[in-house]
Coordinates of C-alpha atoms and ligand atoms in Angstrom, one line a residue:
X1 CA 0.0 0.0 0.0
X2 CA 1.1 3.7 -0.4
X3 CA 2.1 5.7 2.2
X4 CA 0.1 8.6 2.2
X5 CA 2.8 11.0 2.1
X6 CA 4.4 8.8 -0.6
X7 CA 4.4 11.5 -4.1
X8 CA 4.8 14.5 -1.6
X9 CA 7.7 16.2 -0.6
X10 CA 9.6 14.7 2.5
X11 CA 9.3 16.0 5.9
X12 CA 11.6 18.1 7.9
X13 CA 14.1 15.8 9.1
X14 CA 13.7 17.9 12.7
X15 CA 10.5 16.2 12.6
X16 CA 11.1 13.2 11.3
X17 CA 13.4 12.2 13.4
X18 CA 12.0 13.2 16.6
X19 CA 11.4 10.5 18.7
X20 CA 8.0 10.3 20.1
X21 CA 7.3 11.0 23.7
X22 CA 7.2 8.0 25.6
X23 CA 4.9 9.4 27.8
X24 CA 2.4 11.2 26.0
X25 CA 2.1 7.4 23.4
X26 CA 1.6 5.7 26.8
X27 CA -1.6 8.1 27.2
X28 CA -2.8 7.9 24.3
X29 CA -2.6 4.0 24.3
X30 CA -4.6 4.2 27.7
X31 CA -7.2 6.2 25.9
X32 CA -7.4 3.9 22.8
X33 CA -7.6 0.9 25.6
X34 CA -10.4 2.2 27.4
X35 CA -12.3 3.4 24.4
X36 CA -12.6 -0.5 23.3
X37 CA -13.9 -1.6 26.9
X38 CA -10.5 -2.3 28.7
X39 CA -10.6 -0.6 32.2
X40 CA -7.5 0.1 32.5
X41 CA -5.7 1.9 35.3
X42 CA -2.9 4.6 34.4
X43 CA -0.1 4.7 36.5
X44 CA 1.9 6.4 33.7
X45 CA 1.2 9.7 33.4
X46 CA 2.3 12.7 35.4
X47 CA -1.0 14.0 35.3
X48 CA -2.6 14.4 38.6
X49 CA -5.8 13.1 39.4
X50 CA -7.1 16.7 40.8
X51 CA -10.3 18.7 39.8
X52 CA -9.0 22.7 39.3
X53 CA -10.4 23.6 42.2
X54 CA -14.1 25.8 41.2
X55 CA -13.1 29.2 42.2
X56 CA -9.9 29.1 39.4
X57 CA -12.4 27.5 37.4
X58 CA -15.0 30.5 37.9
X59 CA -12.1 33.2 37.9
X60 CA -12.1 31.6 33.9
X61 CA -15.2 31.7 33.2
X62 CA -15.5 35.7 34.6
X63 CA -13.2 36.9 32.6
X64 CA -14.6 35.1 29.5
X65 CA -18.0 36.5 30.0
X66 CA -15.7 40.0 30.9
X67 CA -13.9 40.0 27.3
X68 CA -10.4 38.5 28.3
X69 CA -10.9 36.9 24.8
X70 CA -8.7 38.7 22.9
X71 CA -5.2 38.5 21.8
X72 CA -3.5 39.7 24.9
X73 CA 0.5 40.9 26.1
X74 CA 2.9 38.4 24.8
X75 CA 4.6 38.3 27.9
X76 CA 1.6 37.7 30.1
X77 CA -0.9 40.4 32.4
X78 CA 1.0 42.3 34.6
X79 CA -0.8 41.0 37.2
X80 CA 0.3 37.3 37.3
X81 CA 3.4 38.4 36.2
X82 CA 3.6 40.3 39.6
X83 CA 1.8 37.3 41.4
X84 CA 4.8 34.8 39.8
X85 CA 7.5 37.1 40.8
X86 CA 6.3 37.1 44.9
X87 CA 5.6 33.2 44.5
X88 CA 9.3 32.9 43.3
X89 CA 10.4 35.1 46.2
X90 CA 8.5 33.3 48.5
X91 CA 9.9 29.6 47.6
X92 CA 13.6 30.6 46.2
X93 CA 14.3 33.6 47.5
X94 CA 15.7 34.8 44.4
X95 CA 14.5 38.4 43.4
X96 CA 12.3 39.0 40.2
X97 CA 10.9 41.8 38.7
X98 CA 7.5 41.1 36.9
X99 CA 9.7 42.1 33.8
X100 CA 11.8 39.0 33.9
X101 CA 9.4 36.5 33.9
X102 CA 7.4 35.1 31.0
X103 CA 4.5 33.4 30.8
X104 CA 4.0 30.5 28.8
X105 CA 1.2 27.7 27.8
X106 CA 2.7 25.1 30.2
X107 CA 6.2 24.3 31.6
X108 CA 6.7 22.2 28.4
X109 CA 6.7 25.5 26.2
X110 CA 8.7 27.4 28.9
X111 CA 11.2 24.9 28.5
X112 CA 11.0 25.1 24.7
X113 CA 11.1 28.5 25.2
X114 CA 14.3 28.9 27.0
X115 CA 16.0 26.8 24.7
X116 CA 15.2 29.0 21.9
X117 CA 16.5 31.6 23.6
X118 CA 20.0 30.5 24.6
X119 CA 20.5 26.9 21.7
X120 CA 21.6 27.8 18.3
X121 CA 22.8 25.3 15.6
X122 CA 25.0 22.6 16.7
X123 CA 25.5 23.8 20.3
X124 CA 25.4 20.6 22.5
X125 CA 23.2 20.5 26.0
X126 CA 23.5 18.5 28.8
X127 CA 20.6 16.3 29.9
X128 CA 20.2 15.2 32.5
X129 CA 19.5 10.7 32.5
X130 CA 17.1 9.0 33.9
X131 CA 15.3 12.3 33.0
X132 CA 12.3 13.8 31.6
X133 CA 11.4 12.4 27.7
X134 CA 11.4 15.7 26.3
X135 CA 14.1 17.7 27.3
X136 CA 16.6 15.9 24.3
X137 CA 13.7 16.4 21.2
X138 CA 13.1 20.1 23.1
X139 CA 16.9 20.7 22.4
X140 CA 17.1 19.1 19.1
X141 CA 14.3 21.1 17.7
X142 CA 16.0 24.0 18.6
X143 CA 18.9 23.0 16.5
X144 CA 21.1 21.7 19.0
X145 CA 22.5 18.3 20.1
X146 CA 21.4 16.9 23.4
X147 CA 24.7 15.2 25.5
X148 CA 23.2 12.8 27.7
X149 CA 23.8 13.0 31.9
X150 CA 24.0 10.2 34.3
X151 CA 22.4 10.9 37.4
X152 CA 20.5 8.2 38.6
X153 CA 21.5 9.3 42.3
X154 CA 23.9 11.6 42.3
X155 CA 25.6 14.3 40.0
X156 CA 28.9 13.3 39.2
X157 CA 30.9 16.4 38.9
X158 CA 33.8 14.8 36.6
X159 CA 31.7 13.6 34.3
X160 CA 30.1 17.3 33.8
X161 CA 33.3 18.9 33.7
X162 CA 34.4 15.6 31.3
X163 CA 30.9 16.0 29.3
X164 CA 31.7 19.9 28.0
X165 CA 33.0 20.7 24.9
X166 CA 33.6 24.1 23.5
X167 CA 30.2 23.7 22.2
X168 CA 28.4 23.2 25.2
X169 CA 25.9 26.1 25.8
X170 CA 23.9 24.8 28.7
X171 CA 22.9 22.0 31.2
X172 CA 19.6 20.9 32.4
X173 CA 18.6 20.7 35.9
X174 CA 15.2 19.2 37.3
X175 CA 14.7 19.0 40.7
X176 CA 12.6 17.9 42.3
X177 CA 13.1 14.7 39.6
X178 CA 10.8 13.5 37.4
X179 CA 11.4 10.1 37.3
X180 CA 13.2 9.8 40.4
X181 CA 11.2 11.5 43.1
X182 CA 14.6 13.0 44.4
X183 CA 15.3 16.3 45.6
X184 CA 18.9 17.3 44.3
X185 CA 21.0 18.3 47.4
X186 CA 22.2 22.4 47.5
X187 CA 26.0 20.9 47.6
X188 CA 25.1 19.4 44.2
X189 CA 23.1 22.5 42.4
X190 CA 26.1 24.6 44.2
X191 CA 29.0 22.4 42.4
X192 CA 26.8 22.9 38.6
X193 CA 26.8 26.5 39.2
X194 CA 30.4 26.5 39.5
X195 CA 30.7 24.9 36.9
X196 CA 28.3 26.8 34.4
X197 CA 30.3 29.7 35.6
X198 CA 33.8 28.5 35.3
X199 CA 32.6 26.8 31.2
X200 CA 29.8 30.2 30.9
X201 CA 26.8 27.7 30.5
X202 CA 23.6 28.6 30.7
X203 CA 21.6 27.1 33.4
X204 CA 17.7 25.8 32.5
X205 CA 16.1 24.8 36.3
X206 CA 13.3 23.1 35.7
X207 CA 10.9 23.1 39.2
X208 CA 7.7 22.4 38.0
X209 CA 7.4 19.6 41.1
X210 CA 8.7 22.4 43.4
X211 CA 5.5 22.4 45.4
X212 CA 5.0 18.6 45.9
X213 CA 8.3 18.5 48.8
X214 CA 7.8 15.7 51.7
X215 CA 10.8 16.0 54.4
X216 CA 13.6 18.6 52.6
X217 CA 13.6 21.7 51.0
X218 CA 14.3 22.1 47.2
X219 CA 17.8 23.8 46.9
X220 CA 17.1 26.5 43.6
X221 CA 19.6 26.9 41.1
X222 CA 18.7 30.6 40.9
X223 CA 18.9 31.0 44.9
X224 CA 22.8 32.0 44.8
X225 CA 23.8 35.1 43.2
X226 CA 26.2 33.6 40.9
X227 CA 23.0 31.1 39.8
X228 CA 20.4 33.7 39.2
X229 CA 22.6 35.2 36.9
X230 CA 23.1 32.2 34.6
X231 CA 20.0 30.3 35.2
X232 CA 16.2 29.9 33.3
X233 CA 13.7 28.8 35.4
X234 CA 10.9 26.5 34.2
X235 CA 7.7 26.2 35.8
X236 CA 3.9 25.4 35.5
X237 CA 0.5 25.1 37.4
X238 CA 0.0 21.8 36.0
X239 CA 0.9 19.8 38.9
X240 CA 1.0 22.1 42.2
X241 CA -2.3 22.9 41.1
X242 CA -3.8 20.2 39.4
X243 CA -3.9 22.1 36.2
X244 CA -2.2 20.1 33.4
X245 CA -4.9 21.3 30.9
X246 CA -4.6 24.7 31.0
X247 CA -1.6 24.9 29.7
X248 CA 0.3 27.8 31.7
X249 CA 3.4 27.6 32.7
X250 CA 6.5 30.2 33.1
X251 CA 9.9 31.1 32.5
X252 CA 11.9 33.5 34.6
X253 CA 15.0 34.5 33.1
X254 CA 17.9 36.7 33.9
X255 CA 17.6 40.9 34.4
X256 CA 16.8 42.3 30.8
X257 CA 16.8 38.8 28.9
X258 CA 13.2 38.7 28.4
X259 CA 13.4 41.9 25.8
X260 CA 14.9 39.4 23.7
X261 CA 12.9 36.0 24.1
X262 CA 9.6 37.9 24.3
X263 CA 10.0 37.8 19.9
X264 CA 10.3 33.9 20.3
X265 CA 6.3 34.3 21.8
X266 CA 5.1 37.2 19.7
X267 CA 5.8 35.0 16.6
X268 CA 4.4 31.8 17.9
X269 CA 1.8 31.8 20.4
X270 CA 1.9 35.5 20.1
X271 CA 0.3 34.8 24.2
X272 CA -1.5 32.6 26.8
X273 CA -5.5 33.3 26.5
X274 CA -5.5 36.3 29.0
X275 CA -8.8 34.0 30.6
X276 CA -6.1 31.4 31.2
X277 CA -3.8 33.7 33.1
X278 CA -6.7 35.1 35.3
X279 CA -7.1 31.4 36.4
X280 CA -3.7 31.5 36.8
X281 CA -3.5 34.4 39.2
X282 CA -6.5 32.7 41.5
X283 CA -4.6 29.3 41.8
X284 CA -1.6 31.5 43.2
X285 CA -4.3 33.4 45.8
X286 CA -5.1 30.0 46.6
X287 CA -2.2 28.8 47.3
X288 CA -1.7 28.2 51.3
X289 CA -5.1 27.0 51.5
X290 CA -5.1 24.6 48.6
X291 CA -1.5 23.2 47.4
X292 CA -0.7 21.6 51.5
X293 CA -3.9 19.4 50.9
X294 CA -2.7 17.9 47.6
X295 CA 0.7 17.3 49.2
X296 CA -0.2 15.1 52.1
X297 CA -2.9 13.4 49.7
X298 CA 0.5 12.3 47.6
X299 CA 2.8 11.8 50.5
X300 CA 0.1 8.6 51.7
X301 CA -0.8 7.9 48.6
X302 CA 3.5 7.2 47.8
X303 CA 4.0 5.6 51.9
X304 CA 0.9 3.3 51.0
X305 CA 2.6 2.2 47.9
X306 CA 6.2 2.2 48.9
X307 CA 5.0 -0.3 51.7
X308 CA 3.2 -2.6 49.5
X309 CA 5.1 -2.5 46.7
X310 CA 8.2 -3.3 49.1
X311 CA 6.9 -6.8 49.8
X312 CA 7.0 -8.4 46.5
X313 CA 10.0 -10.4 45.4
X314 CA 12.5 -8.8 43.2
X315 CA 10.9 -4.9 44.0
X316 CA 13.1 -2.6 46.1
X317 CA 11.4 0.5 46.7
X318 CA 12.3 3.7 48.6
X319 CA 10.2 6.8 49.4
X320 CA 10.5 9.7 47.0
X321 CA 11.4 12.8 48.2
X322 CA 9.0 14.9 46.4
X323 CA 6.7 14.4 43.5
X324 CA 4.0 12.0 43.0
X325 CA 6.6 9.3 41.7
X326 CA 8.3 6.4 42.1
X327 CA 10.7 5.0 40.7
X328 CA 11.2 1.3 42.4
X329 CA 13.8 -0.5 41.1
X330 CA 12.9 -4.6 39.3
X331 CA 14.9 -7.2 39.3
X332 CA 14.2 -8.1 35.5
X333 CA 13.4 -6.3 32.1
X334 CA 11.4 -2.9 32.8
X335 CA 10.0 -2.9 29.7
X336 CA 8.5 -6.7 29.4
X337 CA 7.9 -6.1 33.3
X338 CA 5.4 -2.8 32.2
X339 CA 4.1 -4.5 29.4
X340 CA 2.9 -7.7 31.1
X341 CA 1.3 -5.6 33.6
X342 CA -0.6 -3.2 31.2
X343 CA -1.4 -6.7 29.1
X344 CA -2.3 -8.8 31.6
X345 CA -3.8 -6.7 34.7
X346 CA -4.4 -3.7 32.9
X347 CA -1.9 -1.7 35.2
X348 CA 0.2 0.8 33.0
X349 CA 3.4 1.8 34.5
X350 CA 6.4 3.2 31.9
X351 CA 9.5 1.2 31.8
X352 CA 12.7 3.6 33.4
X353 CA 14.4 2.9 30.3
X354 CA 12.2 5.2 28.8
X355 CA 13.8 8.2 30.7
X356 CA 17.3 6.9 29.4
X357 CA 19.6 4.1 29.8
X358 CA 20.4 4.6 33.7
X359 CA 17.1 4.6 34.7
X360 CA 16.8 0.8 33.0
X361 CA 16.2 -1.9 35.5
X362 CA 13.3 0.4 37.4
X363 CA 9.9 1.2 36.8
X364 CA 8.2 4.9 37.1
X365 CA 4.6 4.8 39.0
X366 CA 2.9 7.7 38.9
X367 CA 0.2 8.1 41.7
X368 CA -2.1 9.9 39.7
X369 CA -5.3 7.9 40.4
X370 CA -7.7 7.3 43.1
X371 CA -6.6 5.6 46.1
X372 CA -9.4 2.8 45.3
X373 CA -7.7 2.1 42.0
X374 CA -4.5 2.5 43.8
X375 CA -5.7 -0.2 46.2
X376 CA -6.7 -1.9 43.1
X377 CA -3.5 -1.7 41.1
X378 CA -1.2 -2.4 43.9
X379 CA -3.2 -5.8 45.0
X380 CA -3.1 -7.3 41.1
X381 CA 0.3 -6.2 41.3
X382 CA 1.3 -7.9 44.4
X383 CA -0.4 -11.0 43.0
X384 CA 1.3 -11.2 39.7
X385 CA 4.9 -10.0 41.4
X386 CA 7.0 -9.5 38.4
X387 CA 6.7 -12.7 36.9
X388 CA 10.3 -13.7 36.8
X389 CA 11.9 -15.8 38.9
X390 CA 13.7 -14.1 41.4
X391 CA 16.8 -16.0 43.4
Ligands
LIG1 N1 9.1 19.3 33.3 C1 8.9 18.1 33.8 C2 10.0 17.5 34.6 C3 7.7 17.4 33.7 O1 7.6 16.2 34.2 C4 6.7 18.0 33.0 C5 5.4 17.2 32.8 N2 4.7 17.3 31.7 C6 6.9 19.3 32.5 C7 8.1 19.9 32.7 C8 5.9 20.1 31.7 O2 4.6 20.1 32.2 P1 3.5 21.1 31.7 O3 3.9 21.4 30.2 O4 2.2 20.4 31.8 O5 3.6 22.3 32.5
LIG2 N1 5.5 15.1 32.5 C1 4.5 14.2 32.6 C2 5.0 12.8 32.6 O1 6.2 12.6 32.7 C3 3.3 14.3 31.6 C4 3.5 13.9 30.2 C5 4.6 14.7 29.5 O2 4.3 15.9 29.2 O3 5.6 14.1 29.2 O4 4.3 11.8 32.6

């Protein structure tokens, strides 16, 4: 049979030799699955089982009926910009002015965002592994060339100072970790700044699980002087807030750099839907009395699986430090481990692997669901073990 595109010019090879996101396929499979009858729980996505609490819902629907419908700043309302700036004061410590800080339609864009502002053609990134499965297609649609990390528990400061070239231009940070769950200690953010400094790298922090800390503190990149001056910082709604389909994230950036990136969103998205941002600026009012709820909700809902999932043969599994993840390590293939599960008791997991070859041998659970179906999930798992024999 013909391809469709088959007589037609070929793609752009940026696109077709993206790699899809692991992720996002994994959520779209789930959808597919439960469209033809399969009830199938998802413990893949980072997606957080949360209904956007109904004042931020009705701060959205005011300003519809009010006329926010039109094409709005590019660099977002002064007023959440304002509201950002305090929240960043308030967590970090690190001083912005409204001016330097961005707003964007999720953390995914703010990310995309920052690399466009500081990746040009054949500038190589580091990125961080087991990490995130977009930060390497972010960097190569910006031209550049992704130089995979290790840090599967610790950043190895040799290997940073061994993985620059003269064409490094920046390294990416995520703390706290998606997959992991950890919190990256200050001593280790402290040591990457040194570096950036000492190589003049650009820093991109991305913090978007900032808000979901059990026992210790997030250490910021952009807290120290010498960091704030170097360093982009990513961040979203989507999961303090339980807001993953709004779409609004930010990027705060350093004194008199957002003049320049500001083009980047005035040709693309041109801006966020101004109704969007005043649902922004309610979730950040709402923030003491909302954001502590969600976080104890995770922190049982990860000690209820840590201590179930610890009892099955051939799982070892530790307590994340933040986030709603966790990232239990198997004693077998992660990927025919999550695909028998999904298969045969309609539990989907993602394989580590898929965050990059140190995170192989572990699975990522995402706690993203009720704590029935929890309950659920965790008993056909602790029947079914991981189905290979164990010594
Ligand atoms: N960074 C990390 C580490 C993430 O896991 C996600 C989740 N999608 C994002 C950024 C972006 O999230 P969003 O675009 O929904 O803000
Ligand atoms: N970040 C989430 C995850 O890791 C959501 C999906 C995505 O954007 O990759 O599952």
């Amino acid at each position: 049979m013909n391809s469709p595109l088959s007589g037609l010019p070929k793609l752009a090879e940026r696109v077709s030799s993206l790699k899809p996101s692991a992720t996002v396929e994994m959520s779209e499979r789930i959808r597919q699955g439960r469209a033809a009858g399969r009830k199938i729980i998802g413990l893949s996505s980072g997606d957080p089982n949360l209904a956007t609490d109904p004042r931020i819902v009705e701060a959205a629907e005011r300003a519809i009926r009010g006329g926010e419908t039109h094409y709005s700043t590019p660099a977002g309302l002064p007023a959440l910009r304002e509201a950002i700036a305090a929240y960043e004061k308030r967590r970090s410590g690190a001083t912005y002015d409204a001016a330097d800080i961005l707003v964007t339609p999720g953390g995914k864009f703010a990310l995309l965002t920052a690399l466009m502002g500081v990746v040009g053609p054949g500038d190589e990134v580091l990125v961080p592994e087991p990490g995130w499965v977009s930060y390497g297609p972010c960097v190569r649609l910006c031209g550049g060339k992704p130089v995979a990390l290790a840090m599967l528990d610790r950043i190895d400061v040799q290997a940073v100072e061994a993985a620059i070239t003269k064409q490094t231009r920046a390294i990416i940070l995520n703390s706290p970790v998606n997959p992991t769950g950890r919190i990256l200690p200050e001593d280790e953010i402290a040591a990457v700044v040194k570096i950036a400094e000492k190589h003049n790298l650009w820093i991109i922090f991305d913090q978007v699980y900032a808000d979901l800390t059990y026992d210790r503190p997030v250490a910021f990149a952009q807290a120290s002087e010498a960091g704030r001056a170097r360093t982009l910082v990513v961040d979203s709604t989507s999961k303090t807030f339980g807001m993953t389909g709004w779409r609004l994230g930010y990027l705060a950036v350093p004194s008199g750099f957002a003049k320049q990136i500001v083009k980047f969103l005035q040709h693309s998205i041109y801006c966020v839907p101004p109704f969007i941002q005043v649902a922004g600026i309610e979730a950040l009012r709402l923030y003491d009395e909302i954001v502590p709820r969600y976080r104890s909700m995770f922190r049982k809902r990860l000690a209820r699986s840590v201590e179930a999932l610890s009892k099955i043969d051939g799982i070892e599994c530790h307590m994340s430090d933040a986030t709603f993840y966790l990232f239990p390590k198997v004693a077998g293939d992660d990927a025919a481990i999550a695909k028998r599960w999904l298969d045969t008791l309609d539990v989907a997991t993602l394989p580590g692997s898929s965050f990059g070859g140190p995170g192989a041998g572990h699975l990522r659970l995402s706690l993203t669901v009720s704590d029935e179906e929890l309950e659920t999930a965790l008993t056909r798992i602790a029947k079914a073990g991981i189905g290979v024999p164990t010594v």
